[in-house]
C-alpha positions as protocol buffer text, in pm:
chain_id: "A"
residue {
  index: 1
  type: MET
  ca { x: 503 y: 1217 z: 2169 }
}
residue {
  index: 2
  type: LYS
  ca { x: 740 y: 1425 z: 1957 }
}
residue {
  index: 3
  type: MET
  ca { x: 582 y: 1746 z: 2091 }
}
residue {
  index: 4
  type: LYS
  ca { x: 627 y: 1623 z: 2448 }
}
residue {
  index: 5
  type: TRP
  ca { x: 997 y: 1553 z: 2398 }
}
residue {
  index: 6
  type: ALA
  ca { x: 1043 y: 1887 z: 2221 }
}
residue {
  index: 7
  type: LEU
  ca { x: 893 y: 2073 z: 2519 }
}
residue {
  index: 8
  type: LEU
  ca { x: 1106 y: 1878 z: 2766 }
}
residue {
  index: 9
  type: THR
  ca { x: 1417 y: 1957 z: 2563 }
}
residue {
  index: 10
  type: ILE
  ca { x: 1336 y: 2329 z: 2560 }
}
residue {
  index: 11
  type: ILE
  ca { x: 1273 y: 2338 z: 2937 }
}
residue {
  index: 12
  type: PHE
  ca { x: 1591 y: 2141 z: 3010 }
}
residue {
  index: 13
  type: SER
  ca { x: 1799 y: 2368 z: 2786 }
}
residue {
  index: 14
  type: ILE
  ca { x: 1665 y: 2686 z: 2949 }
}
residue {
  index: 15
  type: ALA
  ca { x: 1721 y: 2546 z: 3298 }
}
residue {
  index: 16
  type: THR
  ca { x: 2077 y: 2442 z: 3212 }
}
residue {
  index: 17
  type: VAL
  ca { x: 2167 y: 2782 z: 3066 }
}
residue {
  index: 18
  type: LEU
  ca { x: 2018 y: 2976 z: 3359 }
}
residue {
  index: 19
  type: THR
  ca { x: 2155 y: 2768 z: 3645 }
}
residue {
  index: 20
  type: GLY
  ca { x: 2468 y: 2600 z: 3515 }
}
residue {
  index: 21
  type: CYS
  ca { x: 2665 y: 2345 z: 3714 }
}
residue {
  index: 22
  type: ASP
  ca { x: 3007 y: 2484 z: 3794 }
}
residue {
  index: 23
  type: ASN
  ca { x: 2976 y: 2842 z: 3665 }
}
residue {
  index: 24
  type: PRO
  ca { x: 2634 y: 2994 z: 3730 }
}
residue {
  index: 25
  type: LEU
  ca { x: 2542 y: 3329 z: 3583 }
}
residue {
  index: 26
  type: ALA
  ca { x: 2673 y: 3600 z: 3815 }
}
residue {
  index: 27
  type: VAL
  ca { x: 2343 y: 3790 z: 3831 }
}
residue {
  index: 28
  type: LEU
  ca { x: 2172 y: 3470 z: 3950 }
}
residue {
  index: 29
  type: ASP
  ca { x: 2437 y: 3406 z: 4216 }
}
residue {
  index: 30
  type: PRO
  ca { x: 2382 y: 3707 z: 4446 }
}
residue {
  index: 31
  type: LYS
  ca { x: 2613 y: 3784 z: 4736 }
}
residue {
  index: 32
  type: GLY
  ca { x: 2417 y: 4076 z: 4880 }
}
residue {
  index: 33
  type: PRO
  ca { x: 2056 y: 4185 z: 4944 }
}
residue {
  index: 34
  type: VAL
  ca { x: 2041 y: 4424 z: 4647 }
}
residue {
  index: 35
  type: ALA
  ca { x: 2158 y: 4158 z: 4403 }
}
residue {
  index: 36
  type: ALA
  ca { x: 1922 y: 3904 z: 4563 }
}
residue {
  index: 37
  type: ASN
  ca { x: 1630 y: 4141 z: 4509 }
}
residue {
  index: 38
  type: GLN
  ca { x: 1719 y: 4187 z: 4144 }
}
residue {
  index: 39
  type: ALA
  ca { x: 1778 y: 3813 z: 4092 }
}
residue {
  index: 40
  type: ASN
  ca { x: 1428 y: 3747 z: 4227 }
}
residue {
  index: 41
  type: VAL
  ca { x: 1280 y: 3995 z: 3979 }
}
residue {
  index: 42
  type: ILE
  ca { x: 1470 y: 3829 z: 3693 }
}
residue {
  index: 43
  type: MET
  ca { x: 1345 y: 3483 z: 3792 }
}
residue {
  index: 44
  type: ILE
  ca { x: 987 y: 3607 z: 3833 }
}
residue {
  index: 45
  type: SER
  ca { x: 1002 y: 3756 z: 3482 }
}
residue {
  index: 46
  type: ILE
  ca { x: 1157 y: 3439 z: 3337 }
}
residue {
  index: 47
  type: TRP
  ca { x: 899 y: 3207 z: 3494 }
}
residue {
  index: 48
  type: THR
  ca { x: 614 y: 3436 z: 3391 }
}
residue {
  index: 49
  type: MET
  ca { x: 731 y: 3441 z: 3029 }
}
residue {
  index: 50
  type: LEU
  ca { x: 801 y: 3065 z: 3034 }
}
residue {
  index: 51
  type: ILE
  ca { x: 447 y: 2993 z: 3153 }
}
residue {
  index: 52
  type: ILE
  ca { x: 308 y: 3215 z: 2876 }
}
residue {
  index: 53
  type: VAL
  ca { x: 518 y: 3036 z: 2614 }
}
residue {
  index: 54
  type: LEU
  ca { x: 414 y: 2691 z: 2739 }
}
residue {
  index: 55
  type: VAL
  ca { x: 45 y: 2784 z: 2741 }
}
residue {
  index: 56
  type: VAL
  ca { x: 68 y: 2924 z: 2387 }
}
residue {
  index: 57
  type: VAL
  ca { x: 257 y: 2616 z: 2259 }
}
residue {
  index: 58
  type: ILE
  ca { x: 8 y: 2377 z: 2422 }
}
residue {
  index: 59
  type: LEU
  ca { x: -293 y: 2564 z: 2284 }
}
residue {
  index: 60
  type: TYR
  ca { x: -127 y: 2576 z: 1942 }
}
residue {
  index: 61
  type: ALA
  ca { x: -76 y: 2198 z: 1946 }
}
residue {
  index: 62
  type: ILE
  ca { x: -436 y: 2138 z: 2056 }
}
residue {
  index: 63
  type: MET
  ca { x: -572 y: 2361 z: 1780 }
}
residue {
  index: 64
  type: LEU
  ca { x: -359 y: 2188 z: 1516 }
}
residue {
  index: 65
  type: PHE
  ca { x: -478 y: 1845 z: 1627 }
}
residue {
  index: 66
  type: LYS
  ca { x: -843 y: 1922 z: 1692 }
}
residue {
  index: 67
  type: TYR
  ca { x: -910 y: 2133 z: 1383 }
}
residue {
  index: 68
  type: ARG
  ca { x: -680 y: 1961 z: 1133 }
}
residue {
  index: 69
  type: ALA
  ca { x: -808 y: 1942 z: 775 }
}
residue {
  index: 70
  type: SER
  ca { x: -800 y: 1561 z: 758 }
}
residue {
  index: 71
  type: LYS
  ca { x: -1065 y: 1541 z: 1029 }
}
residue {
  index: 72
  type: SER
  ca { x: -1327 y: 1720 z: 817 }
}
residue {
  index: 73
  type: SER
  ca { x: -1528 y: 1586 z: 523 }
}
residue {
  index: 74
  type: ASP
  ca { x: -1448 y: 1698 z: 171 }
}
residue {
  index: 75
  type: ASP
  ca { x: -1768 y: 1905 z: 143 }
}
residue {
  index: 76
  type: TYR
  ca { x: -1723 y: 2079 z: 479 }
}
residue {
  index: 77
  type: VAL
  ca { x: -1790 y: 2453 z: 471 }
}
residue {
  index: 78
  type: PRO
  ca { x: -1685 y: 2654 z: 781 }
}
residue {
  index: 79
  type: PRO
  ca { x: -1975 y: 2843 z: 936 }
}
residue {
  index: 80
  type: HIS
  ca { x: -1976 y: 3222 z: 928 }
}
residue {
  index: 81
  type: VAL
  ca { x: -1881 y: 3347 z: 1273 }
}
residue {
  index: 82
  type: GLU
  ca { x: -1922 y: 3710 z: 1378 }
}
residue {
  index: 83
  type: GLY
  ca { x: -1687 y: 3679 z: 1674 }
}
residue {
  index: 84
  type: SER
  ca { x: -1676 y: 3581 z: 2039 }
}
residue {
  index: 85
  type: HIS
  ca { x: -1695 y: 3849 z: 2303 }
}
residue {
  index: 86
  type: VAL
  ca { x: -1571 y: 3600 z: 2564 }
}
residue {
  index: 87
  type: LEU
  ca { x: -1256 y: 3508 z: 2371 }
}
residue {
  index: 88
  type: GLU
  ca { x: -1186 y: 3871 z: 2281 }
}
residue {
  index: 89
  type: ALA
  ca { x: -1216 y: 3966 z: 2648 }
}
residue {
  index: 90
  type: ILE
  ca { x: -983 y: 3683 z: 2750 }
}
residue {
  index: 91
  type: TRP
  ca { x: -701 y: 3764 z: 2509 }
}
residue {
  index: 92
  type: THR
  ca { x: -729 y: 4134 z: 2597 }
}
residue {
  index: 93
  type: ILE
  ca { x: -758 y: 4111 z: 2976 }
}
residue {
  index: 94
  type: ILE
  ca { x: -490 y: 3845 z: 3032 }
}
residue {
  index: 95
  type: PRO
  ca { x: -204 y: 4046 z: 2868 }
}
residue {
  index: 96
  type: ILE
  ca { x: -313 y: 4355 z: 3061 }
}
residue {
  index: 97
  type: LEU
  ca { x: -299 y: 4161 z: 3390 }
}
residue {
  index: 98
  type: ILE
  ca { x: 45 y: 4023 z: 3301 }
}
residue {
  index: 99
  type: VAL
  ca { x: 181 y: 4371 z: 3223 }
}
residue {
  index: 100
  type: ILE
  ca { x: 32 y: 4510 z: 3546 }
}
residue {
  index: 101
  type: PHE
  ca { x: 185 y: 4227 z: 3750 }
}
residue {
  index: 102
  type: LEU
  ca { x: 534 y: 4268 z: 3601 }
}
residue {
  index: 103
  type: SER
  ca { x: 510 y: 4649 z: 3630 }
}
residue {
  index: 104
  type: VAL
  ca { x: 426 y: 4631 z: 4000 }
}
residue {
  index: 105
  type: VAL
  ca { x: 713 y: 4389 z: 4064 }
}
residue {
  index: 106
  type: SER
  ca { x: 959 y: 4605 z: 3869 }
}
residue {
  index: 107
  type: VAL
  ca { x: 856 y: 4939 z: 4021 }
}
residue {
  index: 108
  type: ARG
  ca { x: 858 y: 4801 z: 4374 }
}
residue {
  index: 109
  type: SER
  ca { x: 1202 y: 4648 z: 4322 }
}
residue {
  index: 110
  type: THR
  ca { x: 1336 y: 4971 z: 4170 }
}
residue {
  index: 111
  type: TYR
  ca { x: 1236 y: 5175 z: 4475 }
}
residue {
  index: 112
  type: GLU
  ca { x: 1389 y: 4916 z: 4708 }
}
residue {
  index: 113
  type: VAL
  ca { x: 1729 y: 4906 z: 4534 }
}
residue {
  index: 114
  type: GLU
  ca { x: 1747 y: 5286 z: 4518 }
}
residue {
  index: 115
  type: ALA
  ca { x: 1744 y: 5303 z: 4898 }
}
residue {
  index: 116
  type: THR
  ca { x: 1966 y: 5159 z: 5169 }
}
residue {
  index: 117
  type: PRO
  ca { x: 1891 y: 4784 z: 5187 }
}
residue {
  index: 118
  type: LYS
  ca { x: 1646 y: 4671 z: 5453 }
}
residue {
  index: 119
  type: GLY
  ca { x: 1809 y: 4588 z: 5783 }
}
residue {
  index: 120
  type: TYR
  ca { x: 2097 y: 4830 z: 5728 }
}
residue {
  index: 121
  type: GLU
  ca { x: 1913 y: 5161 z: 5763 }
}
residue {
  index: 122
  type: ASP
  ca { x: 2056 y: 5234 z: 6110 }
}
residue {
  index: 123
  type: GLN
  ca { x: 2419 y: 5174 z: 6008 }
}
residue {
  index: 124
  type: GLU
  ca { x: 2648 y: 5451 z: 5890 }
}
residue {
  index: 125
  type: PRO
  ca { x: 2727 y: 5383 z: 5522 }
}
residue {
  index: 126
  type: LEU
  ca { x: 3079 y: 5366 z: 5388 }
}
residue {
  index: 127
  type: ILE
  ca { x: 3117 y: 5634 z: 5121 }
}
residue {
  index: 128
  type: ILE
  ca { x: 3326 y: 5541 z: 4817 }
}
residue {
  index: 129
  type: TYR
  ca { x: 3369 y: 5775 z: 4520 }
}
residue {
  index: 130
  type: ALA
  ca { x: 3397 y: 5565 z: 4203 }
}
residue {
  index: 131
  type: ALA
  ca { x: 3533 y: 5772 z: 3915 }
}
residue {
  index: 132
  type: SER
  ca { x: 3571 y: 5630 z: 3566 }
}
residue {
  index: 133
  type: SER
  ca { x: 3828 y: 5730 z: 3304 }
}
residue {
  index: 134
  type: ASN
  ca { x: 3958 y: 5578 z: 2980 }
}
residue {
  index: 135
  type: TRP
  ca { x: 3988 y: 5290 z: 3081 }
}
residue {
  index: 136
  type: LYS
  ca { x: 4030 y: 5275 z: 3454 }
}
residue {
  index: 137
  type: TRP
  ca { x: 3832 y: 5294 z: 3777 }
}
residue {
  index: 138
  type: HIS
  ca { x: 3947 y: 5528 z: 4055 }
}
residue {
  index: 139
  type: PHE
  ca { x: 3805 y: 5451 z: 4401 }
}
residue {
  index: 140
  type: SER
  ca { x: 3834 y: 5720 z: 4668 }
}
residue {
  index: 141
  type: TYR
  ca { x: 3767 y: 5639 z: 5035 }
}
residue {
  index: 142
  type: PRO
  ca { x: 3730 y: 5983 z: 5199 }
}
residue {
  index: 143
  type: GLU
  ca { x: 3661 y: 5831 z: 5542 }
}
residue {
  index: 144
  type: GLU
  ca { x: 3988 y: 5636 z: 5534 }
}
residue {
  index: 145
  type: ASP
  ca { x: 4174 y: 5895 z: 5320 }
}
residue {
  index: 146
  type: ILE
  ca { x: 4300 y: 5636 z: 5072 }
}
residue {
  index: 147
  type: GLU
  ca { x: 4250 y: 5569 z: 4702 }
}
residue {
  index: 148
  type: THR
  ca { x: 4276 y: 5257 z: 4486 }
}
residue {
  index: 149
  type: VAL
  ca { x: 4282 y: 5205 z: 4111 }
}
residue {
  index: 150
  type: ASN
  ca { x: 4110 y: 4911 z: 3943 }
}
residue {
  index: 151
  type: TYR
  ca { x: 4029 y: 4725 z: 4263 }
}
residue {
  index: 152
  type: LEU
  ca { x: 3794 y: 4753 z: 4560 }
}
residue {
  index: 153
  type: PHE
  ca { x: 3812 y: 4622 z: 4915 }
}
residue {
  index: 154
  type: LEU
  ca { x: 3478 y: 4626 z: 5099 }
}
residue {
  index: 155
  type: PRO
  ca { x: 3372 y: 4538 z: 5453 }
}
residue {
  index: 156
  type: THR
  ca { x: 3091 y: 4283 z: 5469 }
}
residue {
  index: 157
  type: ASN
  ca { x: 2755 y: 4350 z: 5631 }
}
residue {
  index: 158
  type: ARG
  ca { x: 2790 y: 4725 z: 5604 }
}
residue {
  index: 159
  type: PRO
  ca { x: 2597 y: 4951 z: 5362 }
}
residue {
  index: 160
  type: ILE
  ca { x: 2811 y: 5102 z: 5088 }
}
residue {
  index: 161
  type: GLU
  ca { x: 2726 y: 5427 z: 4908 }
}
residue {
  index: 162
  type: PHE
  ca { x: 2904 y: 5455 z: 4576 }
}
residue {
  index: 163
  type: LYS
  ca { x: 2927 y: 5806 z: 4433 }
}
residue {
  index: 164
  type: LEU
  ca { x: 2960 y: 5753 z: 4059 }
}
residue {
  index: 165
  type: TYR
  ca { x: 3098 y: 6001 z: 3806 }
}
residue {
  index: 166
  type: SER
  ca { x: 3332 y: 6003 z: 3508 }
}
residue {
  index: 167
  type: TYR
  ca { x: 3640 y: 6187 z: 3379 }
}
residue {
  index: 168
  type: GLY
  ca { x: 3572 y: 6053 z: 3031 }
}
residue {
  index: 169
  type: PRO
  ca { x: 3274 y: 5911 z: 2839 }
}
residue {
  index: 170
  type: ILE
  ca { x: 2966 y: 5776 z: 3012 }
}
residue {
  index: 171
  type: SER
  ca { x: 3044 y: 5447 z: 3186 }
}
residue {
  index: 172
  type: SER
  ca { x: 2824 y: 5201 z: 3370 }
}
residue {
  index: 173
  type: PHE
  ca { x: 2940 y: 5076 z: 3712 }
}
residue {
  index: 174
  type: TRP
  ca { x: 2843 y: 4713 z: 3764 }
}
residue {
  index: 175
  type: ILE
  ca { x: 2924 y: 4439 z: 4016 }
}
residue {
  index: 176
  type: PRO
  ca { x: 2682 y: 4165 z: 3903 }
}
residue {
  index: 177
  type: GLN
  ca { x: 2689 y: 3962 z: 4226 }
}
residue {
  index: 178
  type: LEU
  ca { x: 2629 y: 4267 z: 4446 }
}
residue {
  index: 179
  type: GLY
  ca { x: 2378 y: 4471 z: 4245 }
}
residue {
  index: 180
  type: GLY
  ca { x: 2268 y: 4624 z: 3920 }
}
residue {
  index: 181
  type: GLN
  ca { x: 2450 y: 4875 z: 3707 }
}
residue {
  index: 182
  type: LYS
  ca { x: 2431 y: 5254 z: 3720 }
}
residue {
  index: 183
  type: TYR
  ca { x: 2577 y: 5527 z: 3499 }
}
residue {
  index: 184
  type: ALA
  ca { x: 2885 y: 5732 z: 3581 }
}
residue {
  index: 185
  type: MET
  ca { x: 2873 y: 6068 z: 3397 }
}
residue {
  index: 186
  type: SER
  ca { x: 3102 y: 6368 z: 3379 }
}
residue {
  index: 187
  type: ASP
  ca { x: 2872 y: 6644 z: 3503 }
}
residue {
  index: 188
  type: MET
  ca { x: 2690 y: 6480 z: 3795 }
}
residue {
  index: 189
  type: VAL
  ca { x: 2720 y: 6221 z: 4071 }
}
residue {
  index: 190
  type: ASN
  ca { x: 2489 y: 5920 z: 4084 }
}
residue {
  index: 191
  type: THR
  ca { x: 2452 y: 5725 z: 4407 }
}
residue {
  index: 192
  type: LEU
  ca { x: 2439 y: 5346 z: 4415 }
}
residue {
  index: 193
  type: HIS
  ca { x: 2356 y: 5154 z: 4734 }
}
residue {
  index: 194
  type: LEU
  ca { x: 2509 y: 4809 z: 4778 }
}
residue {
  index: 195
  type: VAL
  ca { x: 2586 y: 4560 z: 5054 }
}
residue {
  index: 196
  type: ALA
  ca { x: 2812 y: 4254 z: 5046 }
}
residue {
  index: 197
  type: ASP
  ca { x: 2691 y: 3999 z: 5300 }
}
residue {
  index: 198
  type: THR
  ca { x: 2924 y: 3717 z: 5191 }
}
residue {
  index: 199
  type: PRO
  ca { x: 3306 y: 3738 z: 5196 }
}
residue {
  index: 200
  type: GLY
  ca { x: 3465 y: 3660 z: 4863 }
}
residue {
  index: 201
  type: GLU
  ca { x: 3614 y: 3794 z: 4541 }
}
residue {
  index: 202
  type: TYR
  ca { x: 3388 y: 3931 z: 4269 }
}
residue {
  index: 203
  type: MET
  ca { x: 3417 y: 4086 z: 3926 }
}
residue {
  index: 204
  type: GLY
  ca { x: 3323 y: 4443 z: 3843 }
}
residue {
  index: 205
  type: ARG
  ca { x: 3322 y: 4616 z: 3507 }
}
residue {
  index: 206
  type: ASN
  ca { x: 3201 y: 4898 z: 3287 }
}
residue {
  index: 207
  type: ALA
  ca { x: 2881 y: 4775 z: 3122 }
}
residue {
  index: 208
  type: ASN
  ca { x: 2850 y: 5065 z: 2877 }
}
residue {
  index: 209
  type: PHE
  ca { x: 3054 y: 5071 z: 2555 }
}
residue {
  index: 210
  type: SER
  ca { x: 3312 y: 5349 z: 2585 }
}
residue {
  index: 211
  type: GLY
  ca { x: 3563 y: 5302 z: 2308 }
}
residue {
  index: 212
  type: SER
  ca { x: 3843 y: 5069 z: 2207 }
}
residue {
  index: 213
  type: GLY
  ca { x: 3946 y: 4983 z: 2563 }
}
residue {
  index: 214
  type: PHE
  ca { x: 3597 y: 4894 z: 2681 }
}
residue {
  index: 215
  type: ALA
  ca { x: 3655 y: 4516 z: 2700 }
}
residue {
  index: 216
  type: GLU
  ca { x: 3928 y: 4556 z: 2963 }
}
residue {
  index: 217
  type: HIS
  ca { x: 3757 y: 4833 z: 3160 }
}
residue {
  index: 218
  type: THR
  ca { x: 3719 y: 4605 z: 3462 }
}
residue {
  index: 219
  type: PHE
  ca { x: 3805 y: 4597 z: 3831 }
}
residue {
  index: 220
  type: ASN
  ca { x: 3834 y: 4338 z: 4108 }
}
residue {
  index: 221
  type: VAL
  ca { x: 3625 y: 4339 z: 4424 }
}
residue {
  index: 222
  type: LYS
  ca { x: 3707 y: 4168 z: 4752 }
}
residue {
  index: 223
  type: ALA
  ca { x: 3459 y: 4162 z: 5038 }
}
residue {
  index: 224
  type: MET
  ca { x: 3598 y: 4082 z: 5383 }
}
residue {
  index: 225
  type: PRO
  ca { x: 3501 y: 4101 z: 5751 }
}
residue {
  index: 226
  type: GLU
  ca { x: 3526 y: 4440 z: 5918 }
}
residue {
  index: 227
  type: ASP
  ca { x: 3842 y: 4356 z: 6116 }
}
residue {
  index: 228
  type: GLU
  ca { x: 4027 y: 4245 z: 5801 }
}
residue {
  index: 229
  type: TYR
  ca { x: 3912 y: 4558 z: 5623 }
}
residue {
  index: 230
  type: THR
  ca { x: 4044 y: 4777 z: 5907 }
}
residue {
  index: 231
  type: LYS
  ca { x: 4377 y: 4592 z: 5897 }
}
residue {
  index: 232
  type: TRP
  ca { x: 4400 y: 4654 z: 5521 }
}
residue {
  index: 233
  type: VAL
  ca { x: 4340 y: 5027 z: 5570 }
}
residue {
  index: 234
  type: ASP
  ca { x: 4612 y: 5046 z: 5836 }
}
residue {
  index: 235
  type: GLU
  ca { x: 4858 y: 4869 z: 5605 }
}
residue {
  index: 236
  type: ILE
  ca { x: 4790 y: 5120 z: 5327 }
}
residue {
  index: 237
  type: HIS
  ca { x: 4852 y: 5414 z: 5560 }
}
residue {
  index: 238
  type: GLY
  ca { x: 5186 y: 5262 z: 5652 }
}
residue {
  index: 239
  type: THR
  ca { x: 5310 y: 5159 z: 5309 }
}
residue {
  index: 240
  type: ALA
  ca { x: 5136 y: 5340 z: 5020 }
}
residue {
  index: 241
  type: LYS
  ca { x: 5272 y: 5660 z: 4868 }
}
residue {
  index: 242
  type: LYS
  ca { x: 5086 y: 5989 z: 4858 }
}
residue {
  index: 243
  type: LEU
  ca { x: 4863 y: 6057 z: 4559 }
}
residue {
  index: 244
  type: THR
  ca { x: 4969 y: 6377 z: 4386 }
}
residue {
  index: 245
  type: GLU
  ca { x: 4786 y: 6580 z: 4126 }
}
residue {
  index: 246
  type: SER
  ca { x: 5052 y: 6506 z: 3863 }
}
residue {
  index: 247
  type: GLU
  ca { x: 5026 y: 6131 z: 3932 }
}
residue {
  index: 248
  type: PHE
  ca { x: 4649 y: 6148 z: 3902 }
}
residue {
  index: 249
  type: ASP
  ca { x: 4671 y: 6341 z: 3574 }
}
residue {
  index: 250
  type: LYS
  ca { x: 4891 y: 6064 z: 3432 }
}
residue {
  index: 251
  type: LEU
  ca { x: 4633 y: 5804 z: 3536 }
}
residue {
  index: 252
  type: LEU
  ca { x: 4361 y: 5996 z: 3353 }
}
residue {
  index: 253
  type: GLU
  ca { x: 4543 y: 5958 z: 3023 }
}
residue {
  index: 254
  type: PRO
  ca { x: 4372 y: 5697 z: 2798 }
}
residue {
  index: 255
  type: GLY
  ca { x: 4511 y: 5349 z: 2839 }
}
residue {
  index: 256
  type: HIS
  ca { x: 4514 y: 5047 z: 3066 }
}
residue {
  index: 257
  type: VAL
  ca { x: 4707 y: 5014 z: 3391 }
}
residue {
  index: 258
  type: GLY
  ca { x: 4732 y: 4762 z: 3670 }
}
residue {
  index: 259
  type: GLN
  ca { x: 4621 y: 4807 z: 4030 }
}
residue {
  index: 260
  type: TYR
  ca { x: 4746 y: 5103 z: 4236 }
}
residue {
  index: 261
  type: THR
  ca { x: 4709 y: 5208 z: 4598 }
}
residue {
  index: 262
  type: PHE
  ca { x: 4759 y: 5558 z: 4739 }
}
residue {
  index: 263
  type: ASN
  ca { x: 4741 y: 5756 z: 5059 }
}
residue {
  index: 264
  type: GLY
  ca { x: 4509 y: 6054 z: 5014 }
}
residue {
  index: 265
  type: THR
  ca { x: 4245 y: 6092 z: 4745 }
}
residue {
  index: 266
  type: HIS
  ca { x: 4205 y: 6296 z: 4429 }
}
residue {
  index: 267
  type: LEU
  ca { x: 3904 y: 6462 z: 4592 }
}
residue {
  index: 268
  type: ASP
  ca { x: 4150 y: 6695 z: 4766 }
}
residue {
  index: 269
  type: PHE
  ca { x: 4255 y: 6866 z: 4441 }
}
residue {
  index: 270
  type: ARG
  ca { x: 3996 y: 6739 z: 4190 }
}
residue {
  index: 271
  type: PRO
  ca { x: 3658 y: 6723 z: 4371 }
}
residue {
  index: 272
  type: ALA
  ca { x: 3359 y: 6538 z: 4234 }
}
residue {
  index: 273
  type: PRO
  ca { x: 3082 y: 6727 z: 4050 }
}
residue {
  index: 274
  type: GLU
  ca { x: 2855 y: 6919 z: 4283 }
}
residue {
  index: 275
  type: HIS
  ca { x: 2523 y: 6784 z: 4156 }
}
residue {
  index: 276
  type: ASN
  ca { x: 2446 y: 6472 z: 4358 }
}
residue {
  index: 277
  type: HIS
  ca { x: 2158 y: 6245 z: 4256 }
}
residue {
  index: 278
  type: GLY
  ca { x: 2018 y: 5993 z: 4505 }
}
residue {
  index: 279
  type: ALA
  ca { x: 2249 y: 6081 z: 4795 }
}
residue {
  index: 280
  type: SER
  ca { x: 2156 y: 6003 z: 5154 }
}
residue {
  index: 281
  type: GLY
  ca { x: 2181 y: 6273 z: 5416 }
}
residue {
  index: 282
  type: ASN
  ca { x: 2402 y: 6065 z: 5644 }
}
residue {
  index: 283
  type: GLY
  ca { x: 2661 y: 5995 z: 5378 }
}
residue {
  index: 284
  type: GLU
  ca { x: 2687 y: 6353 z: 5260 }
}
residue {
  index: 285
  type: SER
  ca { x: 2709 y: 6496 z: 5609 }
}
residue {
  index: 286
  type: LYS
  ca { x: 2982 y: 6249 z: 5702 }
}
residue {
  index: 287
  type: HIS
  ca { x: 3186 y: 6340 z: 5395 }
}
residue {
  index: 288
  type: SER
  ca { x: 3142 y: 6709 z: 5472 }
}
residue {
  index: 289
  type: GLU
  ca { x: 3259 y: 6652 z: 5827 }
}
residue {
  index: 290
  type: HIS
  ca { x: 3564 y: 6469 z: 5694 }
}
residue {
  index: 291
  type: GLU
  ca { x: 3649 y: 6756 z: 5459 }
}
residue {
  index: 292
  type: ASP
  ca { x: 3599 y: 7016 z: 5734 }
}
residue {
  index: 293
  type: SER
  ca { x: 3825 y: 6814 z: 5964 }
}
residue {
  index: 294
  type: LYS
  ca { x: 4100 y: 6797 z: 5700 }
}
residue {
  index: 295
  type: LYS
  ca { x: 4079 y: 7170 z: 5634 }
}
residue {
  index: 296
  type: ALA
  ca { x: 4100 y: 7239 z: 6005 }
}
residue {
  index: 297
  type: ASP
  ca { x: 4409 y: 7018 z: 6040 }
}
residue {
  index: 298
  type: GLU
  ca { x: 4576 y: 7189 z: 5744 }
}
residue {
  index: 299
  type: ALA
  ca { x: 4499 y: 7533 z: 5887 }
}
residue {
  index: 300
  type: GLU
  ca { x: 4643 y: 7432 z: 6224 }
}
residue {
  index: 301
  type: THR
  ca { x: 4961 y: 7298 z: 6058 }
}
residue {
  index: 302
  type: GLU
  ca { x: 5012 y: 7624 z: 5867 }
}
residue {
  index: 303
  type: HIS
  ca { x: 4956 y: 7824 z: 6185 }
}
residue {
  index: 304
  type: GLN
  ca { x: 5221 y: 7620 z: 6370 }
}
residue {
  index: 305
  type: HIS
  ca { x: 5472 y: 7685 z: 6090 }
}
C-alpha cells in the first residue's frame, strides 16, 4: 500500500511540474509549428523515461517481496547459477531498442525544424537579421528597411528566417514558445526557421551565459496579423529616426538599454558575416534584390545631384 501511494505521489508531482495550472512551462505551451514539434519530442522522451522508471520500480518491488530473506528457511543455500541467456538478451536488446527509438524521433525532428515548417514552403519568408551584443539584441528588417532593439514584431502565419550572428561573445537566440535555441556567433550567420501561428506576446532571451549582464539579455516578441504588422511598419517609417553608424556604435558598447526603433538598418554600413549556414535560396535572393535596389536608388540620387 505504501509503495502504491509513493508511486502515485511521484506521478502526480511530475504531472504538476510539467503542466502547471496557471503558468505552464513555455516550451510545453507552443504557439507555432516548430515549437509544437519540439514539445512533442520532449513529451515522447518524458513518457518513455517515465515508463522505464515505473517498470524498474515495479520489478524492484516484486523482487524485494518475492525473494525476501524471511521467506526462506534458515538452512537455505542458493543454487549455483551459470546465467540466463534469455534474461541477458532481454536487458541488452530492450535498451538498444529504446535508444534506437529515441534517436529516430530526435533525428527526424531535427531535420524538420531545420527547414521551413510544413505548409509554409510556398510562402516567401520574412528575413530578420538578429545580431547580439553585450547585452542587447539588434533586429534588422531589410525588406522593410527598419531596425529594432530588444523587441520583435512578427506577422502571424508567415515563415520567418532569422539570420543569427554576434558582435560580442557567443549568444543563443531563443523564443521558447516559437522554437528551440540556436547560436549567434561573430564570424558566421546561422539561420533559424520559425513561424508564429497564434497572435500574442512572448518572451525571448539569450540562453547561453555571456558575462555579467546575461540575466537581462532578453527581448520581447509580439506576433500579430499581417495587416497590423503592415500598419506598424508604416508607423515606423513615419515616426522613427534614421539609424546612423555612430548611434549603432554606441549601442554596441557593453550595457543594458531599453527598446529602440529606427529607420534603416545597420546592414547598410556594418553588414553581417558572409558565411551563411542553413540559408534558404529564396531568402538570400530576396535580400540581395533589396540591397541591389537600394544601391540603384542611391546611384540615381547621386546622378540627379
